[in-house]
Amino acid sequence: MLNTYTYPEFDYVQSREQREGVLARHPVVVIGAGPIGLTAALDCAFRGIPVVVLDDNNTVSIGSRAVCYAKRSLEVWDRLGVAAPMVERGISWQVGKVFFKEKLAYQFDLLPEEDHKMPAMINLQQYYLEEYLVDRCRSVRDVDLRWKHKLLSLAQKDDHVVLTVETPDGVFRMAADWVIACDGANSDTRAMVGGEFSGQFFQDRFLIADVVMKSDFPTERWFWFDPVFHKNQSTLLHKQADDVWRIDFQLGWDADPEEAKKPENVIPLVRQMLGEETEFELEWVSVYQFACRRMDRFRYGRVLFAGDAAHQVSPFGARGANTGVQDIDNLGWKLKLVLDGSAPEALVDSYCEERVFAADDNLKNSTRSTDFITPKSKGSRFFRDAVLDLAEKHPFARPLVNSGRLSTPTPYVHSSLNTDDVEEFDSAIAPGTNCADAPVTVDGADGWFLNQVGSGFDLLVFGEDPGVSAVRCGDIEARVLVVGRDLQDSRGLLASRYDGQAGTTYLLRPDQYVAARWRHFDQDRIRAALARASCQG
């Protein structure tokens, strides 16, 4: 189907409960083996939760889908042992350029500072991402991938869910303590629980043309407003693996999608952009419409929704898959504590609290980007063009240019799990914010800070050894990591990024977010914050 990729086929295997006719109960069942479902499986396994993944297909995603993966997603996948092949094969970039007509309006740098393990962004076709995730799942004992398993219905009980599943060998039932629905924007699971999915469809269409070509374009994100080769419309260009280039052409609402994606119409459009002398082959063509929507809530009883099943944004800004990965990063540790009986179910409700807040933030940014890219009136078009004109020479106008605000983690600034600061800090890594990475040395070996935290709660302590290895609150323990005792701040960047004066203490959640911070190590305050962060207080 593609010139540069051969789709794998995964074997259907009859499960034990199907063979023996028993109703087996599993801690977690994930619906959908796309990037978010596979990430959910790996995160559950990382935390010691056996998980079953059901998918009605037996291969990776077909065609051109997600392509841009941000630093935070790569950090999550790095913790799960799968980022290295992604970064190696993907195209790393951090510079973006925005053009208005024939002129460069401005450019930006996603990662202006050095000394982070993961790049700011990589471009990689979604089928490669899924293949690497599948390979990693196959190597993990607690992940059971079941292909050609289609969920037909589910019935919720007081403390579990019964699922009816169709396979090539017939229909059978299985049970789960919790179900994570990751079955996409057209989620059947969402329909089964009666979940509302509302929002806005935008009256415009875009054409995706993935082309194979050798080119001397730099490895950057280039976005044009009203270019000479596509008058009165917008165009986006960036590079993927295997010399595949993604080009997005704005079509307008009146375009016929079926006509627009015919090769005889796509090829002249691409040639007009690249020039007659450029040789290229079409790899994949599709047409899409923007939508910004979300579910009314992300928990329905024992069924939890993540990724596009829970929320949908326009593709500009790379907020789709990256937001879904952050959903899972937020959810996995909470399910673990609840399944172990160490925290009440209210902790699962905090997943909805925090990720609905993040979804609304992403929807807001995505909507604003879409409105800037596709003005809805002459007045908004005039404003946009004036901003682009001014941005070339006037810095004040550049923050107003919006070709897609690229994905960054949403801080949970109002989360009920946070303990507010009571002291002054000269660092933006506040409660509700994800941790920053930095180079460290552990047992004489060079490493990275984020690779040292995230298995459970951690206490990062600067300068003063409190003389304890952990602090407990009920069944939950926070491990103490002392800078200078347990790890070395090899370049001073850890202290710089965390304003790590002597005695400074951070309570870090298992998803590498800050729960609380203080200027001195105080076990009573730590226990109170630990109780709050696990919904025990």
Coordinates of C-alpha atoms in Angstrom, one line a residue:
M1 CA 0.0 0.0 0.0
L2 CA 2.9 2.3 0.7
N3 CA 6.2 2.7 -1.1
T4 CA 8.3 3.0 2.0
Y5 CA 6.6 0.7 4.5
T6 CA 5.3 -2.9 4.6
Y7 CA 2.5 -3.4 7.1
P8 CA 3.0 -6.2 9.6
E9 CA 0.2 -8.7 10.4
F10 CA -0.1 -9.9 14.0
D11 CA -1.4 -13.3 14.9
Y12 CA -4.8 -13.9 16.4
V13 CA -4.5 -16.2 19.4
Q14 CA -7.4 -17.8 21.2
S15 CA -7.3 -16.9 24.9
R16 CA -7.4 -19.4 27.7
E17 CA -10.8 -18.2 29.0
Q18 CA -12.2 -18.6 25.5
R19 CA -10.9 -22.1 25.2
E20 CA -12.0 -23.2 28.6
G21 CA -15.2 -21.2 28.7
V22 CA -14.4 -19.5 32.0
L23 CA -15.2 -15.9 33.0
A24 CA -11.7 -14.6 33.8
R25 CA -11.4 -11.3 35.6
H26 CA -8.5 -9.0 34.8
P27 CA -7.3 -5.9 36.7
V28 CA -7.3 -3.7 33.6
V29 CA -8.5 -4.2 30.0
V30 CA -7.6 -1.6 27.4
I31 CA -9.8 -1.2 24.3
G32 CA -7.8 -0.2 21.2
A33 CA -4.1 -0.9 20.3
G34 CA -3.3 2.5 18.8
P35 CA -0.5 4.7 20.3
I36 CA -2.6 5.6 23.4
G37 CA -3.9 2.1 24.1
L38 CA -0.4 0.6 23.7
T39 CA 1.1 3.3 25.9
A40 CA -1.6 2.5 28.5
A41 CA -0.6 -1.2 28.4
L42 CA 3.1 -0.4 28.9
D43 CA 2.4 2.1 31.7
C44 CA 0.2 -0.4 33.6
A45 CA 2.9 -3.1 33.2
F46 CA 5.6 -0.7 34.3
R47 CA 3.6 -0.2 37.5
G48 CA 3.0 -4.0 38.0
I49 CA -0.6 -4.1 36.8
P50 CA -1.3 -7.1 34.4
V51 CA -3.3 -5.7 31.4
V52 CA -5.1 -7.1 28.4
V53 CA -5.4 -5.1 25.2
L54 CA -8.2 -5.8 22.8
D55 CA -8.1 -4.6 19.2
D56 CA -10.5 -5.5 16.3
N57 CA -7.6 -5.3 13.8
N58 CA -4.3 -7.1 13.4
T59 CA -1.9 -4.5 12.1
V60 CA -0.7 -0.9 12.8
S61 CA -2.6 2.2 11.7
I62 CA -3.1 2.5 7.9
G63 CA -2.1 5.6 6.1
S64 CA -0.9 9.0 7.3
R65 CA -1.9 10.0 10.8
A66 CA 0.0 11.5 13.8
V67 CA 3.5 12.5 13.0
C68 CA 4.8 15.0 15.6
Y69 CA 5.8 13.8 19.1
A70 CA 6.8 16.3 21.8
K71 CA 9.5 16.2 24.4
R72 CA 7.1 15.2 27.3
S73 CA 5.7 12.3 25.4
L74 CA 9.2 11.1 24.6
E75 CA 10.1 11.4 28.3
V76 CA 7.1 9.1 29.1
W77 CA 8.0 6.6 26.5
D78 CA 11.6 6.7 27.7
R79 CA 10.5 5.7 31.1
L80 CA 8.6 2.8 29.5
G81 CA 11.7 1.7 27.6
V82 CA 10.6 2.5 24.0
A83 CA 11.8 6.0 23.2
A84 CA 15.3 5.1 21.9
P85 CA 14.2 3.5 18.6
M86 CA 11.7 6.4 18.0
V87 CA 14.3 9.0 18.5
E88 CA 16.9 7.1 16.4
R89 CA 14.5 6.7 13.4
G90 CA 12.6 9.9 13.8
I91 CA 13.5 13.3 12.5
S92 CA 14.5 15.6 15.5
W93 CA 13.7 19.3 15.1
Q94 CA 13.2 22.4 17.3
V95 CA 13.1 25.4 14.9
G96 CA 9.9 26.5 13.1
K97 CA 9.5 29.2 10.5
V98 CA 6.4 31.1 9.5
F99 CA 6.1 32.7 6.1
F100 CA 3.7 35.4 4.9
K101 CA 3.4 35.3 1.1
E102 CA 7.1 35.2 0.1
K103 CA 8.7 36.6 3.3
L104 CA 9.8 35.1 6.5
A105 CA 7.5 36.6 9.2
Y106 CA 9.3 35.0 12.2
Q107 CA 10.8 31.9 13.6
F108 CA 10.8 30.1 16.9
D109 CA 12.9 27.6 18.9
L110 CA 11.1 25.0 20.9
L111 CA 14.1 24.1 23.1
P112 CA 16.4 27.1 23.4
E113 CA 18.4 25.6 26.3
E114 CA 20.6 22.5 26.1
D115 CA 21.2 19.5 28.4
H116 CA 17.9 17.7 28.0
K117 CA 17.9 14.0 27.2
M118 CA 15.0 14.1 24.8
P119 CA 14.7 16.4 21.8
A120 CA 12.1 19.1 21.6
M121 CA 10.1 17.3 18.9
I122 CA 10.5 14.4 16.5
N123 CA 8.6 13.6 13.3
L124 CA 7.9 9.9 12.8
Q125 CA 5.1 8.2 11.0
Q126 CA 2.5 6.7 13.3
Y127 CA 2.9 3.2 11.9
Y128 CA 6.5 3.1 13.1
L129 CA 5.5 4.4 16.5
E130 CA 2.9 1.7 16.9
E131 CA 5.3 -1.0 15.7
Y132 CA 7.8 0.0 18.3
L133 CA 5.2 0.0 21.0
V134 CA 3.9 -3.4 19.9
D135 CA 7.5 -4.8 20.0
R136 CA 7.9 -3.4 23.5
C137 CA 4.6 -4.8 24.7
R138 CA 5.6 -8.3 23.4
S139 CA 8.7 -8.2 25.5
V140 CA 6.8 -7.3 28.7
R141 CA 5.4 -10.1 30.8
D142 CA 2.3 -8.3 32.1
V143 CA 0.9 -7.2 28.7
D144 CA -1.5 -9.6 26.8
L145 CA -2.1 -8.3 23.3
R146 CA -5.2 -9.8 21.7
W147 CA -5.7 -9.1 18.0
K148 CA -9.0 -9.6 16.2
H149 CA -10.9 -9.1 19.4
K150 CA -13.8 -6.7 18.9
L151 CA -15.8 -5.4 21.9
L152 CA -19.5 -5.9 21.3
S153 CA -20.9 -4.7 24.6
L154 CA -20.2 -4.1 28.2
A155 CA -22.2 -4.4 31.4
Q156 CA -21.1 -2.4 34.5
K157 CA -21.3 -4.1 37.9
D158 CA -20.6 -2.5 41.3
D159 CA -16.9 -3.3 41.3
H160 CA -16.1 -4.6 37.8
V161 CA -17.2 -4.6 34.1
V162 CA -18.3 -7.6 32.1
L163 CA -17.2 -7.4 28.4
T164 CA -18.7 -9.3 25.5
V165 CA -16.0 -9.8 22.8
E166 CA -16.2 -11.2 19.3
T167 CA -13.3 -13.1 17.7
P168 CA -12.8 -15.3 14.6
D169 CA -13.7 -18.3 16.9
G170 CA -16.9 -16.8 18.2
V171 CA -18.1 -14.7 21.1
F172 CA -17.1 -14.9 24.7
R173 CA -17.2 -12.9 27.9
M174 CA -14.4 -11.5 30.1
A175 CA -14.3 -9.2 33.1
A176 CA -12.2 -6.3 34.3
D177 CA -11.8 -4.3 37.4
W178 CA -11.2 -1.2 35.2
V179 CA -11.6 -0.6 31.4
I180 CA -9.5 2.1 29.6
A181 CA -11.1 3.1 26.4
C182 CA -8.6 4.2 23.8
D183 CA -10.6 3.4 20.7
G184 CA -10.3 6.8 18.9
A185 CA -12.6 9.6 17.9
N186 CA -15.3 7.3 16.7
S187 CA -15.2 5.3 19.9
D188 CA -17.7 2.4 20.1
T189 CA -17.0 2.2 23.8
R190 CA -18.1 5.8 24.3
A191 CA -21.4 5.0 22.6
M192 CA -21.9 1.9 24.8
V193 CA -21.8 4.0 28.0
G194 CA -23.9 6.8 26.5
G195 CA -21.0 9.3 26.8
E196 CA -21.6 12.8 25.3
F197 CA -19.1 14.0 22.8
S198 CA -19.7 17.7 21.9
G199 CA -17.8 20.6 20.5
Q200 CA -17.2 22.4 17.3
F201 CA -16.6 21.3 13.7
F202 CA -14.8 23.9 11.6
Q203 CA -16.0 24.7 8.1
D204 CA -12.7 24.1 6.3
R205 CA -10.9 21.1 4.8
F206 CA -7.2 20.3 4.5
L207 CA -5.4 17.9 2.2
I208 CA -2.6 15.7 3.5
A209 CA 0.0 14.8 0.9
D210 CA 2.8 12.6 2.0
V211 CA 5.4 12.6 -0.7
V212 CA 8.7 10.7 -1.1
M213 CA 11.5 13.0 -2.3
K214 CA 15.1 14.0 -1.8
S215 CA 15.3 17.6 -0.8
D216 CA 17.6 20.1 0.7
F217 CA 14.8 21.7 2.8
P218 CA 16.2 22.0 6.4
T219 CA 14.8 19.8 9.1
E220 CA 12.4 22.4 10.4
R221 CA 8.7 23.1 10.5
W222 CA 7.7 25.5 7.7
F223 CA 4.3 27.1 7.6
W224 CA 3.1 29.5 4.9
F225 CA 0.2 31.9 4.9
D226 CA -1.0 32.9 1.5
P227 CA 2.0 31.6 -0.4
V228 CA 2.4 32.3 -4.1
F229 CA 2.1 28.6 -4.9
H230 CA -1.2 28.3 -3.1
K231 CA -2.9 31.7 -3.1
N232 CA -5.3 32.8 -0.3
Q233 CA -4.7 29.5 1.6
S234 CA -2.2 28.0 4.0
T235 CA 0.4 25.2 3.7
L236 CA 2.6 23.3 6.1
L237 CA 5.7 21.3 5.4
H238 CA 7.9 19.0 7.5
K239 CA 10.0 16.0 7.1
Q240 CA 9.4 12.4 8.3
A241 CA 11.6 9.3 8.3
D242 CA 12.5 7.6 5.0
D243 CA 12.6 10.8 3.0
V244 CA 8.9 11.2 3.4
W245 CA 7.6 14.8 3.6
R246 CA 4.3 15.8 5.0
I247 CA 2.5 18.6 3.2
D248 CA -0.8 20.0 4.4
F249 CA -2.7 22.2 1.9
Q250 CA -5.7 24.2 3.0
L251 CA -8.6 23.5 0.6
G252 CA -11.5 25.6 1.7
W253 CA -14.9 24.4 2.7
D254 CA -16.2 24.3 -0.9
A255 CA -13.7 21.7 -2.0
D256 CA -14.9 18.3 -3.0
P257 CA -12.9 15.8 -0.8
E258 CA -13.1 13.0 -3.3
E259 CA -12.0 15.1 -6.2
A260 CA -9.3 16.9 -4.2
K261 CA -7.4 13.7 -3.3
K262 CA -7.3 12.3 -6.8
P263 CA -3.6 12.0 -8.0
E264 CA -4.3 14.1 -11.1
N265 CA -5.3 17.0 -8.8
V266 CA -2.8 16.5 -6.1
I267 CA 0.3 16.2 -8.2
P268 CA 0.0 19.6 -9.9
L269 CA -0.6 21.2 -6.5
V270 CA 2.6 19.6 -5.1
R271 CA 4.6 20.4 -8.2
Q272 CA 3.5 24.0 -8.1
M273 CA 4.9 24.2 -4.5
L274 CA 8.1 22.2 -5.0
G275 CA 9.0 23.3 -8.6
E276 CA 8.9 21.4 -11.9
E277 CA 12.5 20.1 -11.4
T278 CA 11.8 18.3 -8.1
E279 CA 11.2 14.6 -8.4
F280 CA 8.7 13.1 -6.0
E281 CA 6.2 10.2 -5.5
L282 CA 2.9 10.3 -3.7
E283 CA 3.0 8.1 -0.7
W284 CA -0.4 8.8 0.8
V285 CA -3.2 11.3 0.3
S286 CA -6.2 12.1 2.5
V287 CA -8.6 15.0 3.3
Y288 CA -9.7 15.9 6.8
Q289 CA -11.9 18.4 8.6
F290 CA -11.0 20.2 11.8
A291 CA -12.9 19.3 15.0
C292 CA -12.5 20.4 18.6
R293 CA -14.6 18.3 20.9
R294 CA -14.5 16.4 24.2
M295 CA -16.6 14.1 26.4
D296 CA -18.6 15.6 29.2
R297 CA -16.6 13.5 31.6
F298 CA -13.8 11.0 31.3
R299 CA -15.1 8.4 33.8
Y300 CA -18.3 6.4 33.4
G301 CA -18.3 4.0 36.4
R302 CA -15.4 1.7 35.9
V303 CA -14.8 2.8 32.3
L304 CA -12.2 5.5 31.8
F305 CA -11.6 7.3 28.5
A306 CA -8.3 8.6 27.1
G307 CA -6.9 10.0 23.9
D308 CA -9.2 10.8 21.0
A309 CA -11.9 8.7 22.6
A310 CA -12.1 11.4 25.2
H311 CA -11.1 14.5 23.3
Q312 CA -10.4 15.6 19.7
V313 CA -8.4 18.6 18.5
S314 CA -7.2 20.0 15.1
P315 CA -3.9 18.6 14.0
F316 CA -2.0 21.9 14.0
G317 CA 0.0 22.0 17.2
A318 CA 0.5 18.3 17.5
R319 CA -1.9 18.1 20.5
G320 CA -3.7 14.9 19.6
A321 CA -1.4 11.9 20.3
N322 CA 0.7 14.0 22.7
T323 CA -2.3 14.9 24.9
G324 CA -3.4 11.2 24.9
V325 CA 0.1 10.1 26.1
Q326 CA -0.2 12.6 29.0
D327 CA -3.7 11.2 29.8
I328 CA -2.1 7.8 30.4
D329 CA 0.8 9.3 32.3
N330 CA -1.7 10.8 34.7
L331 CA -3.9 7.7 35.0
G332 CA -1.6 4.7 35.4
W333 CA -0.2 5.4 38.9
K334 CA -3.6 6.3 40.2
L335 CA -5.1 3.0 39.1
K336 CA -2.1 1.2 40.7
L337 CA -2.7 2.7 44.1
V338 CA -6.5 2.1 43.9
L339 CA -6.1 -1.5 42.8
D340 CA -3.6 -2.1 45.6
G341 CA -6.0 -0.7 48.1
S342 CA -3.5 2.1 49.1
A343 CA -5.8 4.9 47.9
P344 CA -9.5 5.5 47.6
E345 CA -11.4 5.6 44.2
A346 CA -11.4 9.4 44.6
L347 CA -7.9 9.3 43.2
V348 CA -9.3 8.0 39.9
D349 CA -11.7 10.9 39.9
S350 CA -8.7 13.2 40.1
Y351 CA -7.7 11.8 36.7
C352 CA -10.9 13.3 35.3
E353 CA -10.4 16.6 37.2
E354 CA -6.8 17.1 35.9
R355 CA -7.2 15.8 32.4
V356 CA -10.5 17.5 31.7
F357 CA -8.7 20.7 32.7
A358 CA -5.9 19.8 30.3
A359 CA -8.3 18.9 27.5
D360 CA -10.0 22.3 27.8
D361 CA -6.7 24.0 27.7
N362 CA -5.8 22.1 24.5
L363 CA -9.2 22.7 23.0
K364 CA -8.8 26.5 23.6
N365 CA -5.3 26.5 22.0
S366 CA -6.4 24.4 19.1
T367 CA -9.5 26.5 18.4
R368 CA -7.5 29.7 18.5
S369 CA -4.9 28.2 16.1
T370 CA -7.7 27.1 13.7
D371 CA -9.3 30.6 13.9
F372 CA -6.0 32.2 13.0
I373 CA -5.2 29.8 10.2
T374 CA -8.7 29.9 8.7
P375 CA -10.3 33.4 9.4
K376 CA -14.1 33.3 9.4
S377 CA -14.6 37.0 8.3
K378 CA -13.0 39.8 6.4
G379 CA -12.2 41.5 9.7
S380 CA -10.4 38.5 11.2
R381 CA -8.6 38.0 7.9
F382 CA -7.5 41.7 7.9
F383 CA -6.3 41.3 11.5
R384 CA -4.3 38.1 10.8
D385 CA -2.6 39.6 7.7
A386 CA -1.7 42.8 9.7
V387 CA -0.2 40.6 12.5
L388 CA 1.9 38.7 9.9
D389 CA 3.1 41.9 8.2
L390 CA 4.1 43.4 11.6
A391 CA 5.8 40.2 12.9
E392 CA 8.6 40.5 10.3
K393 CA 10.1 43.5 12.0
H394 CA 8.3 44.0 15.3
P395 CA 8.8 41.6 18.1
F396 CA 5.5 42.6 19.9
A397 CA 3.5 41.1 17.1
R398 CA 5.2 37.7 17.0
P399 CA 3.4 36.2 20.0
L400 CA 0.1 36.9 18.1
V401 CA 1.1 34.7 15.1
N402 CA -0.6 31.3 15.5
S403 CA 0.2 28.6 13.0
G404 CA -0.5 26.0 15.8
R405 CA 0.7 26.4 19.4
L406 CA 2.9 23.3 19.7
S407 CA 2.1 20.8 22.4
T408 CA 3.5 21.4 25.9
P409 CA 2.2 19.8 29.1
T410 CA -0.7 21.7 30.8
P411 CA 0.2 22.5 34.4
Y412 CA -2.5 21.3 36.9
V413 CA -2.5 24.7 38.6
H414 CA -5.8 24.2 40.4
S415 CA -5.5 20.5 41.1
S416 CA -6.9 19.2 44.4
L417 CA -3.8 17.0 44.7
N418 CA -1.4 20.1 45.0
T419 CA -0.1 21.5 48.2
D420 CA 0.3 25.2 47.7
D421 CA 3.7 27.0 48.2
V422 CA 4.2 28.7 51.5
E423 CA 7.6 30.0 50.7
E424 CA 9.2 31.9 47.8
F425 CA 10.8 30.0 44.9
D426 CA 12.7 31.4 41.9
S427 CA 11.7 28.4 39.7
A428 CA 8.6 27.8 37.5
I429 CA 8.6 24.1 38.5
A430 CA 5.7 24.7 40.9
P431 CA 3.1 22.3 42.3
G432 CA 1.1 20.9 39.4
T433 CA 4.0 21.3 36.9
N434 CA 5.9 18.5 35.3
C435 CA 9.5 18.0 36.3
A436 CA 12.4 19.3 34.2
D437 CA 15.2 17.0 33.2
A438 CA 18.9 17.7 33.9
P439 CA 22.2 15.7 33.6
V440 CA 23.2 13.9 36.8
T441 CA 25.8 11.3 37.9
V442 CA 24.6 8.1 39.8
D443 CA 27.2 5.7 41.1
G444 CA 29.8 7.3 39.0
A445 CA 27.9 6.9 35.7
D446 CA 26.5 9.8 33.7
G447 CA 22.7 9.8 33.5
W448 CA 19.5 11.9 33.5
F449 CA 17.4 13.0 36.4
L450 CA 14.1 11.9 35.0
N451 CA 15.4 8.4 34.7
Q452 CA 15.9 8.3 38.5
V453 CA 12.2 9.2 39.4
G454 CA 8.7 8.0 38.4
S455 CA 8.4 4.5 39.8
G456 CA 6.5 5.9 42.9
F457 CA 6.5 9.1 45.0
D458 CA 9.9 10.6 45.4
L459 CA 11.4 13.4 47.6
L460 CA 14.1 15.4 46.0
V461 CA 16.3 17.0 48.6
F462 CA 19.1 19.5 48.0
G463 CA 22.1 20.1 50.2
E464 CA 21.1 18.7 53.5
D465 CA 20.9 14.9 54.3
P466 CA 17.7 14.4 56.4
G467 CA 19.1 11.0 57.6
V468 CA 16.1 9.0 56.3
S469 CA 15.6 6.9 53.2
A470 CA 11.8 7.3 53.0
V471 CA 8.7 9.0 54.5
R472 CA 5.5 7.0 54.8
C473 CA 1.8 8.0 54.9
G474 CA -0.4 4.9 55.4
D475 CA 0.5 2.4 52.8
I476 CA 2.2 4.9 50.5
E477 CA 6.0 5.6 50.7
A478 CA 8.0 8.5 49.3
R479 CA 11.6 7.6 48.6
V480 CA 14.2 10.2 49.6
L481 CA 16.7 11.2 47.0
V482 CA 19.4 13.5 48.3
V483 CA 21.5 15.5 45.8
G484 CA 25.0 14.8 46.9
R485 CA 24.2 11.5 48.6
D486 CA 22.1 9.5 46.1
L487 CA 22.9 11.4 42.9
Q488 CA 25.3 14.1 41.9
D489 CA 24.3 17.4 40.1
S490 CA 27.1 17.0 37.6
R491 CA 26.7 20.4 35.9
G492 CA 24.8 22.3 38.5
L493 CA 21.7 22.4 36.3
L494 CA 19.4 20.4 38.6
A495 CA 19.9 23.0 41.3
S496 CA 19.5 25.8 38.8
R497 CA 16.3 24.6 37.3
Y498 CA 14.7 23.7 40.7
D499 CA 16.1 26.7 42.7
G500 CA 17.8 24.1 44.9
Q501 CA 19.1 26.0 47.8
A502 CA 20.3 24.0 50.8
G503 CA 17.3 22.1 52.4
T504 CA 15.0 22.7 49.5
T505 CA 12.6 19.7 49.2
Y506 CA 10.3 18.6 46.3
L507 CA 7.6 16.0 46.6
L508 CA 7.3 14.4 43.2
R509 CA 4.3 12.3 42.0
P510 CA 4.8 9.0 40.2
D511 CA 4.0 10.8 36.9
Q512 CA 7.0 13.2 37.5
Y513 CA 4.7 16.1 38.4
V514 CA 5.4 18.2 41.5
A515 CA 2.9 17.8 44.3
A516 CA 4.6 20.1 46.8
R517 CA 7.8 21.9 47.6
W518 CA 9.4 23.5 50.7
R519 CA 12.6 25.2 51.8
H520 CA 13.2 22.7 54.5
F521 CA 12.7 19.0 55.0
D522 CA 9.7 18.6 57.4
Q523 CA 8.2 15.1 57.8
D524 CA 4.9 16.3 59.1
R525 CA 4.4 18.6 56.2
I526 CA 5.5 15.9 53.8
R527 CA 3.0 13.4 55.2
A528 CA 0.2 15.9 54.9
A529 CA 1.2 16.6 51.3
L530 CA 1.5 12.9 50.5
A531 CA -1.9 12.2 51.9
R532 CA -3.4 15.1 49.8
A533 CA -1.6 13.8 46.6
S534 CA -3.1 10.4 47.1
C535 CA -6.6 11.5 48.2
Q536 CA -6.2 10.2 51.7
G537 CA -6.3 13.6 53.4

